mmCIF file with all atom_site columns, C-alpha atoms in Angstrom:
data_model
loop_
_atom_site.group_PDB
_atom_site.id
_atom_site.type_symbol
_atom_site.label_atom_id
_atom_site.label_alt_id
_atom_site.label_comp_id
_atom_site.label_asym_id
_atom_site.label_entity_id
_atom_site.label_seq_id
_atom_site.pdbx_PDB_ins_code
_atom_site.Cartn_x
_atom_site.Cartn_y
_atom_site.Cartn_z
_atom_site.occupancy
_atom_site.B_iso_or_equiv
_atom_site.pdbx_formal_charge
_atom_site.auth_seq_id
_atom_site.auth_comp_id
_atom_site.auth_asym_id
_atom_site.auth_atom_id
_atom_site.pdbx_PDB_model_num
ATOM 1   C CA . MET A 1 1   ? -49.855 2.867   -3.016  1.00 50.00 ? 1   MET A CA 1
ATOM 2   C CA . LYS A 1 2   ? -48.465 1.426   -6.158  1.00 50.00 ? 2   LYS A CA 1
ATOM 3   C CA . SER A 1 3   ? -49.594 4.748   -7.613  1.00 51.00 ? 3   SER A CA 1
ATOM 4   C CA . ASP A 1 4   ? -47.523 6.610   -4.569  1.00 53.00 ? 4   ASP A CA 1
ATOM 5   C CA . LEU A 1 5   ? -44.695 4.309   -5.184  1.00 49.00 ? 5   LEU A CA 1
ATOM 6   C CA . LEU A 1 6   ? -44.288 4.884   -8.930  1.00 52.00 ? 6   LEU A CA 1
ATOM 7   C CA . MET A 1 7   ? -44.410 8.828   -8.591  1.00 50.00 ? 7   MET A CA 1
ATOM 8   C CA . LEU A 1 8   ? -41.680 8.321   -5.627  1.00 45.00 ? 8   LEU A CA 1
ATOM 9   C CA . GLN A 1 9   ? -39.437 6.929   -8.111  1.00 50.00 ? 9   GLN A CA 1
ATOM 10  C CA . ILE A 1 10  ? -40.349 9.052   -11.236 1.00 49.00 ? 10  ILE A CA 1
ATOM 11  C CA . LEU A 1 11  ? -39.557 12.332  -8.515  1.00 46.00 ? 11  LEU A CA 1
ATOM 12  C CA . ILE A 1 12  ? -36.289 10.171  -7.244  1.00 41.00 ? 12  ILE A CA 1
ATOM 13  C CA . LEU A 1 13  ? -35.197 9.872   -10.889 1.00 44.00 ? 13  LEU A CA 1
ATOM 14  C CA . SER A 1 14  ? -35.758 13.492  -11.469 1.00 45.00 ? 14  SER A CA 1
ATOM 15  C CA . LEU A 1 15  ? -33.991 14.258  -8.709  1.00 37.00 ? 15  LEU A CA 1
ATOM 16  C CA . ILE A 1 16  ? -30.934 12.253  -9.665  1.00 36.00 ? 16  ILE A CA 1
ATOM 17  C CA . ILE A 1 17  ? -30.945 13.655  -13.364 1.00 36.00 ? 17  ILE A CA 1
ATOM 18  C CA . ASN A 1 18  ? -31.203 17.294  -12.173 1.00 37.00 ? 18  ASN A CA 1
ATOM 19  C CA . VAL A 1 19  ? -28.281 16.744  -9.425  1.00 32.00 ? 19  VAL A CA 1
ATOM 20  C CA . SER A 1 20  ? -26.318 14.763  -11.093 1.00 33.00 ? 20  SER A CA 1
ATOM 21  C CA . GLY A 1 21  ? -26.212 17.295  -14.558 1.00 37.00 ? 21  GLY A CA 1
ATOM 22  C CA . SER A 1 22  ? -25.469 14.504  -16.579 1.00 38.00 ? 22  SER A CA 1
ATOM 23  C CA . GLY A 1 23  ? -27.368 11.901  -14.530 1.00 41.00 ? 23  GLY A CA 1
ATOM 24  C CA . LYS A 1 24  ? -26.419 9.323   -17.263 1.00 37.00 ? 24  LYS A CA 1
ATOM 25  C CA . ASP A 1 25  ? -24.871 6.486   -15.255 1.00 35.00 ? 25  ASP A CA 1
ATOM 26  C CA . THR A 1 26  ? -27.274 7.069   -11.576 1.00 37.00 ? 26  THR A CA 1
ATOM 27  C CA . TYR A 1 27  ? -30.140 7.133   -13.812 1.00 41.00 ? 27  TYR A CA 1
ATOM 28  C CA . ALA A 1 28  ? -29.561 4.008   -15.702 1.00 40.00 ? 28  ALA A CA 1
ATOM 29  C CA . ALA A 1 29  ? -28.661 2.153   -12.435 1.00 40.00 ? 29  ALA A CA 1
ATOM 30  C CA . GLN A 1 30  ? -32.533 2.664   -11.599 1.00 51.00 ? 30  GLN A CA 1
ATOM 31  C CA . ALA A 1 31  ? -34.264 2.448   -14.807 1.00 67.00 ? 31  ALA A CA 1
ATOM 32  C CA . CYS A 1 32  ? -36.298 -1.227  -14.551 1.00 82.00 ? 32  CYS A CA 1
ATOM 33  C CA . ILE A 1 33  ? -39.695 -2.382  -16.072 1.00 90.00 ? 33  ILE A CA 1
ATOM 34  C CA . THR A 1 34  ? -42.066 -5.184  -15.325 1.00 93.00 ? 34  THR A CA 1
ATOM 35  C CA . GLU A 1 35  ? -42.831 -8.711  -16.782 1.00 93.00 ? 35  GLU A CA 1
ATOM 36  C CA . GLN A 1 36  ? -45.370 -7.269  -18.006 1.00 94.00 ? 36  GLN A CA 1
ATOM 37  C CA . GLU A 1 37  ? -43.781 -4.219  -19.826 1.00 96.00 ? 37  GLU A CA 1
ATOM 38  C CA . TYR A 1 38  ? -41.287 -6.274  -21.098 1.00 95.00 ? 38  TYR A CA 1
ATOM 39  C CA . ARG A 1 39  ? -43.857 -8.439  -22.904 1.00 96.00 ? 39  ARG A CA 1
ATOM 40  C CA . LEU A 1 40  ? -45.213 -5.575  -24.562 1.00 97.00 ? 40  LEU A CA 1
ATOM 41  C CA . TYR A 1 41  ? -41.474 -5.018  -25.603 1.00 97.00 ? 41  TYR A CA 1
ATOM 42  C CA . GLU A 1 42  ? -40.899 -8.435  -27.043 1.00 97.00 ? 42  GLU A CA 1
ATOM 43  C CA . LEU A 1 43  ? -44.563 -8.252  -28.454 1.00 98.00 ? 43  LEU A CA 1
ATOM 44  C CA . MET A 1 44  ? -43.277 -5.146  -30.921 1.00 98.00 ? 44  MET A CA 1
ATOM 45  C CA . ASN A 1 45  ? -40.028 -6.571  -31.799 1.00 98.00 ? 45  ASN A CA 1
ATOM 46  C CA . ASP A 1 46  ? -41.942 -9.958  -32.667 1.00 98.00 ? 46  ASP A CA 1
ATOM 47  C CA . TYR A 1 47  ? -44.406 -7.627  -35.001 1.00 98.00 ? 47  TYR A CA 1
ATOM 48  C CA . ARG A 1 48  ? -41.399 -5.737  -36.467 1.00 98.00 ? 48  ARG A CA 1
ATOM 49  C CA . GLU A 1 49  ? -39.605 -8.878  -37.504 1.00 98.00 ? 49  GLU A CA 1
ATOM 50  C CA . GLU A 1 50  ? -42.729 -10.481 -38.964 1.00 97.00 ? 50  GLU A CA 1
ATOM 51  C CA . HIS A 1 51  ? -42.143 -7.504  -41.623 1.00 97.00 ? 51  HIS A CA 1
ATOM 52  C CA . GLY A 1 52  ? -38.718 -7.862  -42.065 1.00 97.00 ? 52  GLY A CA 1
ATOM 53  C CA . LEU A 1 53  ? -37.520 -4.915  -39.916 1.00 97.00 ? 53  LEU A CA 1
ATOM 54  C CA . PRO A 1 54  ? -34.642 -4.950  -37.219 1.00 96.00 ? 54  PRO A CA 1
ATOM 55  C CA . SER A 1 55  ? -35.425 -5.227  -33.509 1.00 97.00 ? 55  SER A CA 1
ATOM 56  C CA . ILE A 1 56  ? -35.276 -1.752  -31.217 1.00 97.00 ? 56  ILE A CA 1
ATOM 57  C CA . PRO A 1 57  ? -32.997 -1.917  -28.122 1.00 95.00 ? 57  PRO A CA 1
ATOM 58  C CA . LEU A 1 58  ? -34.798 -0.965  -25.060 1.00 94.00 ? 58  LEU A CA 1
ATOM 59  C CA . SER A 1 59  ? -33.897 2.537   -23.704 1.00 94.00 ? 59  SER A CA 1
ATOM 60  C CA . PRO A 1 60  ? -33.625 3.406   -20.113 1.00 92.00 ? 60  PRO A CA 1
ATOM 61  C CA . SER A 1 61  ? -34.444 7.138   -20.986 1.00 93.00 ? 61  SER A CA 1
ATOM 62  C CA . LEU A 1 62  ? -37.391 6.335   -22.885 1.00 95.00 ? 62  LEU A CA 1
ATOM 63  C CA . CYS A 1 63  ? -38.666 3.682   -20.481 1.00 94.00 ? 63  CYS A CA 1
ATOM 64  C CA . TYR A 1 64  ? -38.359 6.207   -17.795 1.00 93.00 ? 64  TYR A CA 1
ATOM 65  C CA . VAL A 1 65  ? -40.398 9.269   -20.090 1.00 95.00 ? 65  VAL A CA 1
ATOM 66  C CA . ALA A 1 66  ? -43.101 6.079   -20.894 1.00 96.00 ? 66  ALA A CA 1
ATOM 67  C CA . GLY A 1 67  ? -43.670 5.306   -16.844 1.00 94.00 ? 67  GLY A CA 1
ATOM 68  C CA . ALA A 1 68  ? -43.801 9.273   -15.886 1.00 94.00 ? 68  ALA A CA 1
ATOM 69  C CA . HIS A 1 69  ? -46.603 9.638   -18.900 1.00 96.00 ? 69  HIS A CA 1
ATOM 70  C CA . VAL A 1 70  ? -48.667 6.341   -17.458 1.00 96.00 ? 70  VAL A CA 1
ATOM 71  C CA . TRP A 1 71  ? -48.880 7.891   -14.167 1.00 95.00 ? 71  TRP A CA 1
ATOM 72  C CA . ASP A 1 72  ? -49.622 10.984  -15.029 1.00 96.00 ? 72  ASP A CA 1
ATOM 73  C CA . LEU A 1 73  ? -52.673 9.730   -17.714 1.00 96.00 ? 73  LEU A CA 1
ATOM 74  C CA . ASN A 1 74  ? -53.721 7.779   -14.812 1.00 95.00 ? 74  ASN A CA 1
ATOM 75  C CA . THR A 1 75  ? -53.660 10.086  -11.698 1.00 95.00 ? 75  THR A CA 1
ATOM 76  C CA . ASN A 1 76  ? -54.183 13.841  -13.394 1.00 95.00 ? 76  ASN A CA 1
ATOM 77  C CA . GLN A 1 77  ? -55.899 12.650  -16.494 1.00 92.00 ? 77  GLN A CA 1
ATOM 78  C CA . PRO A 1 78  ? -54.594 15.575  -18.438 1.00 93.00 ? 78  PRO A CA 1
ATOM 79  C CA . GLU A 1 79  ? -56.743 13.867  -21.772 1.00 87.00 ? 79  GLU A CA 1
ATOM 80  C CA . GLY A 1 80  ? -60.016 15.394  -22.533 1.00 84.00 ? 80  GLY A CA 1
ATOM 81  C CA . GLY A 1 81  ? -61.922 18.363  -24.672 1.00 87.00 ? 81  GLY A CA 1
ATOM 82  C CA . ARG A 1 82  ? -59.354 18.542  -27.265 1.00 90.00 ? 82  ARG A CA 1
ATOM 83  C CA . CYS A 1 83  ? -56.616 17.032  -25.702 1.00 93.00 ? 83  CYS A CA 1
ATOM 84  C CA . ASN A 1 84  ? -56.060 13.494  -26.240 1.00 93.00 ? 84  ASN A CA 1
ATOM 85  C CA . MET A 1 85  ? -53.911 10.805  -24.503 1.00 94.00 ? 85  MET A CA 1
ATOM 86  C CA . HIS A 1 86  ? -50.612 12.059  -25.891 1.00 95.00 ? 86  HIS A CA 1
ATOM 87  C CA . SER A 1 87  ? -51.581 15.060  -23.439 1.00 96.00 ? 87  SER A CA 1
ATOM 88  C CA . TRP A 1 88  ? -49.421 15.877  -20.141 1.00 97.00 ? 88  TRP A CA 1
ATOM 89  C CA . SER A 1 89  ? -50.751 17.645  -17.256 1.00 96.00 ? 89  SER A CA 1
ATOM 90  C CA . GLY A 1 90  ? -48.834 20.333  -15.396 1.00 94.00 ? 90  GLY A CA 1
ATOM 91  C CA . GLU A 1 91  ? -48.866 17.850  -12.522 1.00 94.00 ? 91  GLU A CA 1
ATOM 92  C CA . GLY A 1 92  ? -44.936 16.719  -12.646 1.00 92.00 ? 92  GLY A CA 1
ATOM 93  C CA . PRO A 1 93  ? -41.606 17.645  -13.433 1.00 91.00 ? 93  PRO A CA 1
ATOM 94  C CA . TRP A 1 94  ? -42.398 18.112  -17.157 1.00 93.00 ? 94  TRP A CA 1
ATOM 95  C CA . THR A 1 95  ? -44.048 21.127  -18.871 1.00 94.00 ? 95  THR A CA 1
ATOM 96  C CA . LYS A 1 96  ? -47.920 20.738  -19.987 1.00 96.00 ? 96  LYS A CA 1
ATOM 97  C CA . CYS A 1 97  ? -48.908 19.521  -23.161 1.00 94.00 ? 97  CYS A CA 1
ATOM 98  C CA . CYS A 1 98  ? -52.408 19.689  -24.744 1.00 95.00 ? 98  CYS A CA 1
ATOM 99  C CA . TYR A 1 99  ? -52.405 17.519  -27.673 1.00 91.00 ? 99  TYR A CA 1
ATOM 100 C CA . THR A 1 100 ? -54.731 17.876  -30.190 1.00 90.00 ? 100 THR A CA 1
ATOM 101 C CA . ARG A 1 101 ? -56.172 16.172  -33.444 1.00 84.00 ? 101 ARG A CA 1
ATOM 102 C CA . ASP A 1 102 ? -54.462 18.462  -35.668 1.00 80.00 ? 102 ASP A CA 1
ATOM 103 C CA . HIS A 1 103 ? -51.154 17.380  -34.617 1.00 76.00 ? 103 HIS A CA 1
ATOM 104 C CA . LYS A 1 104 ? -50.082 21.434  -34.320 1.00 76.00 ? 104 LYS A CA 1
ATOM 105 C CA . ARG A 1 105 ? -48.720 20.939  -30.858 1.00 74.00 ? 105 ARG A CA 1
ATOM 106 C CA . SER A 1 106 ? -46.647 17.595  -31.700 1.00 77.00 ? 106 SER A CA 1
ATOM 107 C CA . SER A 1 107 ? -43.590 18.994  -30.738 1.00 80.00 ? 107 SER A CA 1
ATOM 108 C CA . CYS A 1 108 ? -44.641 19.740  -27.173 1.00 86.00 ? 108 CYS A CA 1
ATOM 109 C CA . ILE A 1 109 ? -44.236 15.681  -26.852 1.00 90.00 ? 109 ILE A CA 1
ATOM 110 C CA . TRP A 1 110 ? -41.665 14.819  -29.097 1.00 94.00 ? 110 TRP A CA 1
ATOM 111 C CA . SER A 1 111 ? -39.313 17.202  -26.837 1.00 94.00 ? 111 SER A CA 1
ATOM 112 C CA . LYS A 1 112 ? -40.333 15.292  -23.639 1.00 96.00 ? 112 LYS A CA 1
ATOM 113 C CA . PRO A 1 113 ? -37.432 12.774  -23.731 1.00 95.00 ? 113 PRO A CA 1
ATOM 114 C CA . SER A 1 114 ? -34.752 15.661  -23.494 1.00 94.00 ? 114 SER A CA 1
ATOM 115 C CA . GLU A 1 115 ? -36.997 17.505  -21.036 1.00 94.00 ? 115 GLU A CA 1
ATOM 116 C CA . LEU A 1 116 ? -36.931 14.560  -18.790 1.00 93.00 ? 116 LEU A CA 1
ATOM 117 C CA . THR A 1 117 ? -34.243 12.758  -19.464 1.00 92.00 ? 117 THR A CA 1
ATOM 118 C CA . ASP A 1 118 ? -30.643 13.273  -20.871 1.00 90.00 ? 118 ASP A CA 1
ATOM 119 C CA . TYR A 1 119 ? -31.770 11.544  -24.317 1.00 93.00 ? 119 TYR A CA 1
ATOM 120 C CA . ASP A 1 120 ? -30.775 13.893  -26.931 1.00 89.00 ? 120 ASP A CA 1
ATOM 121 C CA . GLY A 1 121 ? -33.509 12.988  -29.522 1.00 94.00 ? 121 GLY A CA 1
ATOM 122 C CA . TYR A 1 122 ? -37.212 13.565  -30.200 1.00 96.00 ? 122 TYR A CA 1
ATOM 123 C CA . GLY A 1 123 ? -39.224 10.734  -28.931 1.00 97.00 ? 123 GLY A CA 1
ATOM 124 C CA . TYR A 1 124 ? -42.635 9.505   -30.867 1.00 97.00 ? 124 TYR A CA 1
ATOM 125 C CA . GLU A 1 125 ? -45.362 7.638   -28.882 1.00 97.00 ? 125 GLU A CA 1
ATOM 126 C CA . VAL A 1 126 ? -48.256 5.325   -29.476 1.00 97.00 ? 126 VAL A CA 1
ATOM 127 C CA . ALA A 1 127 ? -51.065 4.671   -26.382 1.00 97.00 ? 127 ALA A CA 1
ATOM 128 C CA . TYR A 1 128 ? -53.640 2.656   -25.361 1.00 97.00 ? 128 TYR A CA 1
ATOM 129 C CA . TYR A 1 129 ? -56.459 2.719   -23.036 1.00 96.00 ? 129 TYR A CA 1
ATOM 130 C CA . SER A 1 130 ? -58.210 -0.034  -21.429 1.00 93.00 ? 130 SER A CA 1
ATOM 131 C CA . SER A 1 131 ? -60.873 0.142   -19.339 1.00 90.00 ? 131 SER A CA 1
ATOM 132 C CA . TRP A 1 132 ? -59.719 -2.759  -17.308 1.00 84.00 ? 132 TRP A CA 1
ATOM 133 C CA . THR A 1 133 ? -56.558 -1.933  -15.256 1.00 82.00 ? 133 THR A CA 1
ATOM 134 C CA . ALA A 1 134 ? -53.481 -4.138  -16.026 1.00 75.00 ? 134 ALA A CA 1
ATOM 135 C CA . GLU A 1 135 ? -54.033 -5.799  -12.557 1.00 76.00 ? 135 GLU A CA 1
ATOM 136 C CA . ARG A 1 136 ? -57.110 -7.060  -13.943 1.00 75.00 ? 136 ARG A CA 1
ATOM 137 C CA . HIS A 1 137 ? -56.498 -7.676  -17.352 1.00 75.00 ? 137 HIS A CA 1
ATOM 138 C CA . ASN A 1 138 ? -55.649 -11.076 -18.985 1.00 80.00 ? 138 ASN A CA 1
ATOM 139 C CA . ASP A 1 139 ? -53.026 -9.606  -21.166 1.00 92.00 ? 139 ASP A CA 1
ATOM 140 C CA . MET A 1 140 ? -52.841 -5.772  -21.318 1.00 94.00 ? 140 MET A CA 1
ATOM 141 C CA . ALA A 1 141 ? -49.283 -6.034  -23.604 1.00 96.00 ? 141 ALA A CA 1
ATOM 142 C CA . TRP A 1 142 ? -51.268 -8.285  -26.373 1.00 96.00 ? 142 TRP A CA 1
ATOM 143 C CA . ALA A 1 143 ? -54.536 -6.073  -26.343 1.00 96.00 ? 143 ALA A CA 1
ATOM 144 C CA . ALA A 1 144 ? -52.118 -2.825  -26.463 1.00 97.00 ? 144 ALA A CA 1
ATOM 145 C CA . LEU A 1 145 ? -50.693 -4.108  -29.450 1.00 98.00 ? 145 LEU A CA 1
ATOM 146 C CA . GLU A 1 146 ? -53.319 -5.580  -31.087 1.00 97.00 ? 146 GLU A CA 1
ATOM 147 C CA . GLY A 1 147 ? -55.272 -2.430  -30.718 1.00 97.00 ? 147 GLY A CA 1
ATOM 148 C CA . TRP A 1 148 ? -51.925 -0.361  -32.431 1.00 98.00 ? 148 TRP A CA 1
ATOM 149 C CA . LYS A 1 149 ? -52.106 -2.964  -35.160 1.00 98.00 ? 149 LYS A CA 1
ATOM 150 C CA . SER A 1 150 ? -55.566 -2.374  -35.900 1.00 97.00 ? 150 SER A CA 1
ATOM 151 C CA . SER A 1 151 ? -55.382 1.345   -36.098 1.00 96.00 ? 151 SER A CA 1
ATOM 152 C CA . PRO A 1 152 ? -53.300 2.458   -39.368 1.00 96.00 ? 152 PRO A CA 1
ATOM 153 C CA . GLY A 1 153 ? -51.664 5.623   -37.732 1.00 94.00 ? 153 GLY A CA 1
ATOM 154 C CA . HIS A 1 154 ? -50.305 3.998   -35.500 1.00 97.00 ? 154 HIS A CA 1
ATOM 155 C CA . ASP A 1 155 ? -49.251 0.590   -37.409 1.00 97.00 ? 155 ASP A CA 1
ATOM 156 C CA . ARG A 1 156 ? -47.431 2.807   -39.939 1.00 97.00 ? 156 ARG A CA 1
ATOM 157 C CA . MET A 1 157 ? -45.320 4.375   -36.721 1.00 97.00 ? 157 MET A CA 1
ATOM 158 C CA . ILE A 1 158 ? -44.598 0.976   -35.633 1.00 98.00 ? 158 ILE A CA 1
ATOM 159 C CA . ARG A 1 159 ? -43.618 -0.463  -38.910 1.00 97.00 ? 159 ARG A CA 1
ATOM 160 C CA . ASN A 1 160 ? -41.893 2.647   -40.513 1.00 96.00 ? 160 ASN A CA 1
ATOM 161 C CA . VAL A 1 161 ? -43.687 3.138   -43.239 1.00 96.00 ? 161 VAL A CA 1
ATOM 162 C CA . TYR A 1 162 ? -45.772 6.210   -45.050 1.00 94.00 ? 162 TYR A CA 1
ATOM 163 C CA . ALA A 1 163 ? -45.087 8.992   -43.329 1.00 91.00 ? 163 ALA A CA 1
ATOM 164 C CA . TRP A 1 164 ? -42.435 7.186   -40.693 1.00 95.00 ? 164 TRP A CA 1
ATOM 165 C CA . LYS A 1 165 ? -40.472 5.640   -43.443 1.00 94.00 ? 165 LYS A CA 1
ATOM 166 C CA . ARG A 1 166 ? -37.406 8.369   -43.687 1.00 94.00 ? 166 ARG A CA 1
ATOM 167 C CA . LEU A 1 167 ? -36.829 7.566   -39.813 1.00 95.00 ? 167 LEU A CA 1
ATOM 168 C CA . GLN A 1 168 ? -35.012 4.241   -38.159 1.00 95.00 ? 168 GLN A CA 1
ATOM 169 C CA . TRP A 1 169 ? -35.961 3.325   -34.270 1.00 97.00 ? 169 TRP A CA 1
ATOM 170 C CA . LYS A 1 170 ? -33.000 3.274   -32.372 1.00 96.00 ? 170 LYS A CA 1
ATOM 171 C CA . ALA A 1 171 ? -34.662 3.357   -29.064 1.00 96.00 ? 171 ALA A CA 1
ATOM 172 C CA . MET A 1 172 ? -37.914 1.626   -27.397 1.00 96.00 ? 172 MET A CA 1
ATOM 173 C CA . GLY A 1 173 ? -38.882 2.813   -24.093 1.00 96.00 ? 173 GLY A CA 1
ATOM 174 C CA . VAL A 1 174 ? -42.200 0.813   -23.148 1.00 97.00 ? 174 VAL A CA 1
ATOM 175 C CA . ALA A 1 175 ? -44.629 1.307   -19.682 1.00 96.00 ? 175 ALA A CA 1
ATOM 176 C CA . ILE A 1 176 ? -48.024 -0.258  -18.657 1.00 96.00 ? 176 ILE A CA 1
ATOM 177 C CA . TYR A 1 177 ? -49.916 1.225   -15.533 1.00 94.00 ? 177 TYR A CA 1
ATOM 178 C CA . GLY A 1 178 ? -53.693 1.379   -14.427 1.00 94.00 ? 178 GLY A CA 1
ATOM 179 C CA . ASN A 1 179 ? -55.594 1.633   -17.829 1.00 95.00 ? 179 ASN A CA 1
ATOM 180 C CA . TYR A 1 180 ? -52.850 2.906   -20.268 1.00 96.00 ? 180 TYR A CA 1
ATOM 181 C CA . ALA A 1 181 ? -50.043 1.521   -22.310 1.00 97.00 ? 181 ALA A CA 1
ATOM 182 C CA . VAL A 1 182 ? -47.686 3.814   -23.809 1.00 98.00 ? 182 VAL A CA 1
ATOM 183 C CA . VAL A 1 183 ? -44.688 2.817   -26.103 1.00 98.00 ? 183 VAL A CA 1
ATOM 184 C CA . TRP A 1 184 ? -41.763 5.426   -27.223 1.00 98.00 ? 184 TRP A CA 1
ATOM 185 C CA . PHE A 1 185 ? -39.610 5.678   -30.316 1.00 98.00 ? 185 PHE A CA 1
ATOM 186 C CA . GLY A 1 186 ? -36.447 7.378   -30.569 1.00 97.00 ? 186 GLY A CA 1
ATOM 187 C CA . GLU A 1 187 ? -34.396 7.955   -33.555 1.00 97.00 ? 187 GLU A CA 1
ATOM 188 C CA . GLU A 1 188 ? -30.959 8.387   -31.590 1.00 96.00 ? 188 GLU A CA 1
ATOM 189 C CA . ASP A 1 189 ? -29.235 5.454   -29.768 1.00 94.00 ? 189 ASP A CA 1
ATOM 190 C CA . ASP A 1 190 ? -29.597 5.914   -25.744 1.00 91.00 ? 190 ASP A CA 1
ATOM 191 C CA . LEU A 1 191 ? -26.094 5.684   -24.011 1.00 76.00 ? 191 LEU A CA 1
ATOM 192 C CA . HIS A 1 192 ? -27.153 4.571   -20.831 1.00 69.00 ? 192 HIS A CA 1
ATOM 193 C CA . ARG A 1 193 ? -26.909 0.797   -19.385 1.00 66.00 ? 193 ARG A CA 1
ATOM 194 C CA . LYS A 1 194 ? -29.720 -1.629  -20.350 1.00 72.00 ? 194 LYS A CA 1
ATOM 195 C CA . VAL A 1 195 ? -33.147 -1.423  -18.409 1.00 79.00 ? 195 VAL A CA 1
ATOM 196 C CA . LEU A 1 196 ? -33.422 -3.699  -15.583 1.00 75.00 ? 196 LEU A CA 1
ATOM 197 C CA . ARG A 1 197 ? -36.210 -6.446  -14.777 1.00 79.00 ? 197 ARG A CA 1
ATOM 198 C CA . CYS A 1 198 ? -38.281 -4.909  -11.702 1.00 81.00 ? 198 CYS A CA 1
ATOM 199 C CA . PRO A 1 199 ? -37.486 -7.538  -8.530  1.00 68.00 ? 199 PRO A CA 1
#
């Protein structure tokens, strides 16, 4: 039931964006995140601030992309074989993408924000899987961040160090659903209105 509701929201937002052309005003009015997702957003910024980094504004566009991706990961399971968790199926209003360990197809996820929304910049993602669903997990937001902190590649992206030092995150999108949590980062400001808390 929740899966159907989330996909319905994604499809409605896609129609709004496609029909309106720019879609910014109508899209922004629809964006919302859950309490658990907001906790992940706050934990992420708290961790960055511990390292002397500025907090990142919440982005309606990147939250939409994150929500679409966790739905796709749970429902269509595009990962498998050579395709990792950053992959997307061909079962939605997006282009199929098999993301491999060698990063040769990285552009197919970087472009997801501009493909699905009016966000102009690239998007970069950290993804987390738990054998417990979000509904049964005691604190999936905390577990996801701890998982990323213990993974050097993910931790470096979150803290903008090493290869990520030249980038400055100006937008963040979060989503938690089923067995997955994802966070998307972007270099461009998101000009939409603020993200609402889901009722």
